[in-house]
Amino acid sequence: MTDKLLLILDKEARQTDAEGIWPARSIQALRDSGLMGLTLPADAGGGGAGMRQFAEAIEKIAAHCASTAMIYLMHVCGANMIAASSSPRRAELVKTMTAGKAVATLAFSEKGSRSHFWAPVSRASSNSGSTILNCEKSFVTSAGHADFYVVSTGAIGAKSPIDSTLYIVEKNAPGLESKGAWNGIGLRGNASGPMSIRNCHVDDNARLTNEAEGFKAMMEIVLPWFQIGSAAVSIGIAEAAFAGTVAHTTSARFEHLNESLASALARLARMRLAIDSSRAYLDHTLLRIEKGAPDAMLFVLGSKATAAEMALAGTDEAMRACGGAAFSRDLSVERNFRDARAASIMAPTTDALYDFIGKAVAGLPLF
């Protein structure tokens, strides 16, 4: 990752946050850098990188612009789902993404399913050999901006909420519509708005999974990339807040205020220890994945939870250490604080992850 790319991300981050705009110039810089194809197969022109290299890259992006990092995370999740599919269009779609000509994203969450993205309430139907999609998606990162949408919907003839199928729907497809602007507290540039998919006709080439096997793909393909990436984003945000706090604390004058200095230093110490602990957990998770350990998924679930909660606490420490300068938005620490709020309530939420992990360690079924 070049210094030029990071400078562009830094330059665009403040305006992206202040105006709540999708960071087109930052995304173009990612396209130009080749990072859009980082994790895609090498034989298709991609970088062939694994999760460790991906985590390192997205952490750096997040430290400079968390909105751009979240857009990139959803792209990687969608791109890897497309690359793992058996669609006859797979080679063509992957080649387009490795060339930086398309941004992918996920369209999973629905109004009825809320944070249980793996159980869509919508149902596909068929007519004259065509599949018809009708979905109301509640949060779609890069809504209206992405080129490829990986869409989940209940399978035709579904017998349970987790009988789903995944499809690719391309930008400007008839029936695909962005329904509202995003105005979040944090991650203000990721355009995570609602979308409607109404009477959208797709053929078999758009199907990314076998019928009713969407849940399996979401859990085995999409979720690991999302969890690892989310953890790295939280760590990147926390690192940025830590760096900002160090800079502010060491530039302040503390004559006759030894108690204030000691308090600020203690906050820095707690931040550093918490960040390092989350990074160690993520590193251990990656090791379990690389070794194919049977308990790898348990650590995958924990990686996002630990990092998300660390970033919440760490950016709170940063705000307290920097005081009025942060509260008045003179420092980027305030943006880090707001951006860090998202991970814990983004599906799967920290509460849902605690539930899954608790069930797993107690020997209970997860679903």
C-alpha positions as MATLAB code, in Angstrom:
seq = 'MTDKLLLILDKEARQTDAEGIWPARSIQALRDSGLMGLTLPADAGGGGAGMRQFAEAIEKIAAHCASTAMIYLMHVCGANMIAASSSPRRAELVKTMTAGKAVATLAFSEKGSRSHFWAPVSRASSNSGSTILNCEKSFVTSAGHADFYVVSTGAIGAKSPIDSTLYIVEKNAPGLESKGAWNGIGLRGNASGPMSIRNCHVDDNARLTNEAEGFKAMMEIVLPWFQIGSAAVSIGIAEAAFAGTVAHTTSARFEHLNESLASALARLARMRLAIDSSRAYLDHTLLRIEKGAPDAMLFVLGSKATAAEMALAGTDEAMRACGGAAFSRDLSVERNFRDARAASIMAPTTDALYDFIGKAVAGLPLF';
ca = [
       0.000    0.000    0.000;
       1.609    3.229   -1.176;
       2.017    6.500    0.698;
       0.246    8.184   -2.224;
      -2.871    6.104   -1.636;
      -2.863    6.814    2.097;
      -2.444   10.539    1.452;
      -5.513   10.500   -0.788;
      -7.521    8.694    1.889;
      -6.399   11.233    4.502;
      -7.216   14.161    2.249;
     -10.713   12.916    1.443;
     -11.674   11.613    4.893;
     -12.694   14.904    6.510;
     -14.966   15.979    3.635;
     -16.405   12.474    3.330;
     -17.392   12.590    6.991;
     -18.526   16.213    7.136;
     -20.748   16.007    4.066;
     -21.752   12.366    4.333;
     -20.729   11.676    0.753;
     -19.625    8.410   -0.821;
     -15.820    8.766   -1.203;
     -15.571    8.419   -4.975;
     -11.993    9.701   -5.203;
     -10.812    7.362   -2.457;
     -12.493    4.387   -4.105;
     -10.948    5.359   -7.434;
      -7.562    5.358   -5.708;
      -8.260    1.818   -4.478;
      -9.218    0.810   -8.011;
      -5.996    2.295   -9.388;
      -3.915    0.576   -6.704;
      -5.102   -2.923   -7.607;
      -6.514   -3.524   -4.125;
     -10.000   -4.234   -5.462;
      -8.658   -7.553   -6.713;
      -6.326   -8.256   -3.778;
      -8.114  -11.397   -2.566;
      -9.376  -12.634   -5.923;
      -7.800  -15.633   -7.703;
      -4.387  -15.015   -9.221;
      -5.319  -16.960  -12.350;
      -8.002  -14.333  -12.998;
      -5.622  -11.424  -12.532;
      -6.218  -10.982   -8.816;
      -3.697  -10.842   -6.022;
      -4.577  -14.252   -4.606;
      -4.100  -12.872   -1.088;
      -5.425  -14.614    1.983;
      -7.151  -13.194    5.023;
      -3.961  -12.125    6.795;
      -2.825   -9.851    3.976;
      -6.380   -8.570    3.593;
      -6.590   -7.751    7.316;
      -3.320   -5.833    7.170;
      -4.505   -3.814    4.173;
      -7.952   -2.928    5.473;
      -6.605   -1.946    8.894;
      -4.392    0.649    7.225;
      -7.304    1.919    5.154;
      -9.505    2.188    8.261;
      -6.878    4.168   10.145;
      -7.118    6.835    7.438;
     -10.802    6.636    6.434;
     -13.181    4.184    8.086;
     -15.965    4.868    5.572;
     -13.698    3.840    2.708;
     -12.621    0.781    4.687;
     -16.221   -0.353    5.182;
     -16.963    0.064    1.478;
     -13.843   -1.969    0.724;
     -14.836   -4.636    3.242;
     -18.234   -5.134    1.625;
     -16.591   -5.214   -1.792;
     -14.206   -7.962   -0.707;
     -17.058   -9.978    0.822;
     -19.173   -9.678   -2.310;
     -16.240  -10.265   -4.645;
     -15.171  -13.443   -2.866;
     -18.730  -14.751   -2.939;
     -18.866  -14.186   -6.682;
     -15.437  -15.796   -7.129;
     -16.563  -18.872   -5.166;
     -19.770  -19.260   -7.154;
     -20.561  -21.724   -9.915;
     -22.233  -19.083  -12.068;
     -21.375  -19.370  -15.777;
     -20.562  -15.656  -15.567;
     -18.015  -16.125  -12.807;
     -14.882  -15.656  -14.934;
     -16.261  -12.544  -16.616;
     -17.379  -10.957  -13.345;
     -14.126  -11.719  -11.527;
     -12.072  -10.320  -14.388;
     -14.087   -7.105  -14.260;
     -13.441   -6.738  -10.531;
      -9.728   -7.544  -10.688;
      -9.386   -4.826  -13.315;
     -10.898   -2.371  -10.846;
     -13.906   -1.792  -13.082;
     -16.580   -2.852  -10.589;
     -17.356   -2.370   -6.906;
     -19.262   -5.211   -5.254;
     -21.369   -5.154   -2.110;
     -23.779   -7.264   -0.061;
     -27.556   -6.804    0.050;
     -28.494   -9.148    2.895;
     -30.277   -7.329    5.747;
     -34.030   -6.901    5.393;
     -36.575   -4.929    7.393;
     -38.227   -8.098    8.667;
     -35.057   -9.994    9.549;
     -33.329   -7.004   11.187;
     -29.827   -8.045   12.312;
     -30.486  -11.726   11.512;
     -29.234  -11.259    7.959;
     -28.964  -15.009    7.397;
     -32.772  -15.413    7.515;
     -34.341  -13.200    4.808;
     -38.107  -12.732    4.907;
     -38.365  -12.163    1.157;
     -39.110  -15.070   -1.184;
     -38.099  -15.545   -4.800;
     -40.653  -16.750   -7.321;
     -40.415  -18.120  -10.834;
     -42.250  -17.465  -14.064;
     -41.543  -18.835  -17.534;
     -37.989  -19.871  -16.689;
     -37.119  -16.561  -15.041;
     -36.554  -15.969  -11.334;
     -38.299  -12.923   -9.899;
     -36.826  -11.101   -6.908;
     -38.874   -8.922   -4.570;
     -36.897   -7.712   -1.550;
     -36.826   -4.707    0.747;
     -33.234   -4.373    1.903;
     -32.721   -2.209    4.971;
     -28.984   -1.465    4.909;
     -26.846   -1.836    1.784;
     -23.355   -0.349    1.882;
     -22.627    1.626   -1.308;
     -26.348    1.670   -2.125;
     -26.740    3.205   -5.562;
     -22.968    3.330   -6.063;
     -21.910   -0.335   -6.265;
     -21.848   -2.152   -9.588;
     -22.504   -5.698   -8.329;
     -25.016   -6.475   -5.563;
     -24.891   -9.924   -3.969;
     -28.544  -10.326   -3.005;
     -30.005  -12.852   -0.589;
     -33.617  -13.983   -0.751;
     -35.698  -16.862    0.465;
     -35.430  -19.795   -1.903;
     -38.277  -20.750   -4.189;
     -40.386  -23.136   -2.137;
     -38.395  -22.421    1.037;
     -39.414  -24.552    4.002;
     -37.515  -22.608    6.687;
     -36.164  -19.055    7.159;
     -32.623  -20.175    6.381;
     -33.541  -21.747    3.032;
     -32.094  -18.937    0.945;
     -30.395  -18.398   -2.398;
     -27.848  -15.772   -3.428;
     -27.978  -13.886   -6.722;
     -25.988  -11.159   -8.402;
     -27.960   -8.102   -9.464;
     -26.104   -5.458  -11.421;
     -26.388   -1.705  -11.103;
     -29.227   -0.214  -13.154;
     -31.054   -3.547  -13.360;
     -34.808   -2.964  -13.818;
     -36.460   -3.036  -10.399;
     -33.318   -2.173   -8.391;
     -33.709    1.160   -6.623;
     -31.915    3.031   -3.854;
     -34.600    4.309   -1.489;
     -33.007    6.918    0.720;
     -29.899    8.808    1.733;
     -27.637    7.583    4.522;
     -27.191    9.942    7.472;
     -25.369    7.930   10.104;
     -23.644    9.054   13.276;
     -20.431    7.491   11.994;
     -19.175    5.831    8.807;
     -20.945    8.728    7.175;
     -19.547    8.113    3.721;
     -20.470    4.483    3.225;
     -23.947    5.176    1.738;
     -25.503    2.374    3.771;
     -29.063    3.060    2.684;
     -32.186    1.001    2.006;
     -32.826   -0.520   -1.409;
     -35.878   -1.996   -3.082;
     -35.710   -4.889   -5.491;
     -39.117   -5.147   -7.126;
     -40.125   -7.529   -9.883;
     -36.477   -7.913  -10.811;
     -36.153  -10.732  -13.340;
     -32.881  -12.671  -13.343;
     -31.820  -15.782  -15.211;
     -29.921  -18.844  -14.017;
     -26.595  -17.166  -14.788;
     -27.269  -14.722  -11.940;
     -27.595  -17.472   -9.346;
     -24.458  -17.619   -7.179;
     -25.448  -20.652   -5.089;
     -27.506  -23.745   -5.584;
     -31.160  -23.280   -4.722;
     -31.670  -23.051   -0.942;
     -27.909  -23.134   -0.237;
     -27.465  -19.414    0.394;
     -27.225  -19.848    4.160;
     -24.300  -22.249    3.769;
     -22.488  -19.775    1.508;
     -23.156  -16.859    3.852;
     -21.730  -18.768    6.811;
     -18.788  -20.503    5.124;
     -17.685  -17.947    2.529;
     -18.976  -14.476    3.347;
     -18.988  -14.475    7.152;
     -15.277  -15.262    7.717;
     -14.168  -12.470    5.377;
     -16.628  -10.077    7.002;
     -15.665  -10.943   10.573;
     -11.923  -10.723    9.969;
     -12.303   -7.507    8.005;
     -14.590   -5.943   10.610;
     -12.129   -6.765   13.381;
      -9.289   -5.196   11.406;
     -11.374   -2.079   10.711;
     -12.080   -1.643   14.431;
      -8.385   -2.057   15.211;
      -7.499    0.491   12.525;
      -9.969    3.015   13.940;
      -8.597    2.473   17.447;
      -5.010    2.873   16.222;
      -5.943    6.180   14.597;
      -7.566    7.366   17.827;
      -4.509    6.288   19.801;
      -2.146    8.145   17.459;
      -4.318   11.257   17.651;
      -4.415   11.071   21.429;
      -0.646   10.672   21.684;
      -0.134   13.667   19.399;
      -2.527   15.850   21.377;
      -1.286   14.748   24.790;
       2.386   15.234   23.999;
       1.767   18.672   22.475;
      -0.236   19.950   25.461;
       1.319   21.998   28.268;
       0.828   20.441   31.687;
       2.726   22.832   33.979;
       1.415   22.457   37.522;
      -1.098   19.860   36.297;
       0.698   16.626   37.108;
      -2.569   14.909   38.006;
      -4.046   15.696   34.568;
      -0.936   14.379   32.833;
      -1.009   11.178   34.872;
      -4.666   10.641   33.978;
      -3.983   11.135   30.265;
      -1.009    8.774   30.358;
      -3.079    6.113   32.115;
      -5.690    6.384   29.372;
      -2.977    5.985   26.739;
      -1.703    2.893   28.531;
      -5.165    1.324   28.663;
      -5.716    2.069   24.976;
      -2.380    0.542   23.986;
      -2.950   -2.625   26.000;
      -6.487   -3.064   24.677;
      -5.469   -2.564   21.043;
      -2.578   -4.999   21.388;
      -4.853   -7.572   23.023;
      -7.388   -7.349   20.187;
      -4.617   -7.572   17.610;
      -3.244  -10.678   19.333;
      -6.707  -12.270   19.302;
      -7.076  -11.491   15.594;
      -3.616  -12.909   14.881;
      -4.510  -16.089   16.774;
      -7.751  -16.319   14.795;
      -5.835  -16.057   11.531;
      -3.455  -18.786   12.704;
      -6.419  -21.072   13.469;
      -7.816  -20.409    9.994;
      -4.462  -21.016    8.311;
      -4.029  -24.312   10.180;
      -7.569  -25.423    9.400;
      -8.218  -25.854   13.127;
     -11.627  -27.294   14.032;
     -12.305  -24.394   16.401;
     -11.398  -21.716   13.850;
     -15.001  -20.553   13.406;
     -15.332  -19.951   17.145;
     -12.415  -17.523   16.944;
     -13.820  -15.987   13.759;
     -16.993  -15.180   15.691;
     -15.003  -13.744   18.588;
     -12.690  -11.609   16.463;
     -15.302   -9.000   15.563;
     -16.824   -8.955   19.052;
     -13.523   -8.372   20.845;
     -12.305   -5.718   18.411;
     -15.638   -3.887   18.250;
     -15.918   -3.592   22.015;
     -12.251   -2.609   22.295;
     -12.769    0.213   19.787;
     -15.808    1.456   21.705;
     -13.879    1.648   24.963;
     -10.653    2.845   23.357;
     -12.169    5.761   21.481;
     -14.044    6.745   24.641;
     -10.680    6.877   26.421;
      -9.365    9.020   23.559;
     -12.216   11.510   23.858;
     -11.698   11.804   27.613;
      -7.943   12.209   27.264;
      -8.272   14.916   24.613;
     -11.152   16.694   26.324;
     -12.621   19.834   24.798;
     -10.355   19.732   21.746;
     -11.936   16.424   20.730;
     -15.480   17.364   21.734;
     -15.317   20.540   19.636;
     -14.237   18.492   16.616;
     -10.817   20.094   16.420;
      -9.274   16.605   16.325;
      -9.935   13.547   14.143;
     -10.322   11.587   17.397;
     -13.966   12.693   17.423;
     -14.531   11.086   14.007;
     -12.824    7.912   15.207;
     -15.169    7.896   18.219;
     -18.257    8.060   15.991;
     -16.964    5.573   13.428;
     -16.188    3.052   16.170;
     -19.864    2.973   17.242;
     -20.941    1.006   14.162;
     -19.269   -2.383   14.549;
     -21.024   -3.481   17.729;
     -24.490   -2.961   16.234;
     -23.666   -4.154   12.722;
     -24.916   -7.662   12.026;
     -23.889   -9.981   13.424;
     -24.043   -7.661   16.436;
     -21.828   -8.140   19.457;
     -24.843   -9.379   21.414;
     -25.624  -11.949   18.705;
     -21.981  -13.052   18.636;
     -21.964  -13.504   22.410;
     -25.069  -15.656   22.032;
     -23.443  -17.800   19.320;
     -20.202  -18.186   21.262;
     -22.077  -19.016   24.457;
     -24.084  -21.686   22.673;
     -20.946  -23.098   21.047;
     -18.980  -23.431   24.284;
     -22.041  -24.887   26.024;
     -22.468  -27.482   23.290;
     -25.826  -26.101   22.147;
     -26.963  -25.738   18.505;
     -26.316  -22.273   17.091;
     -29.487  -22.111   15.011;
];
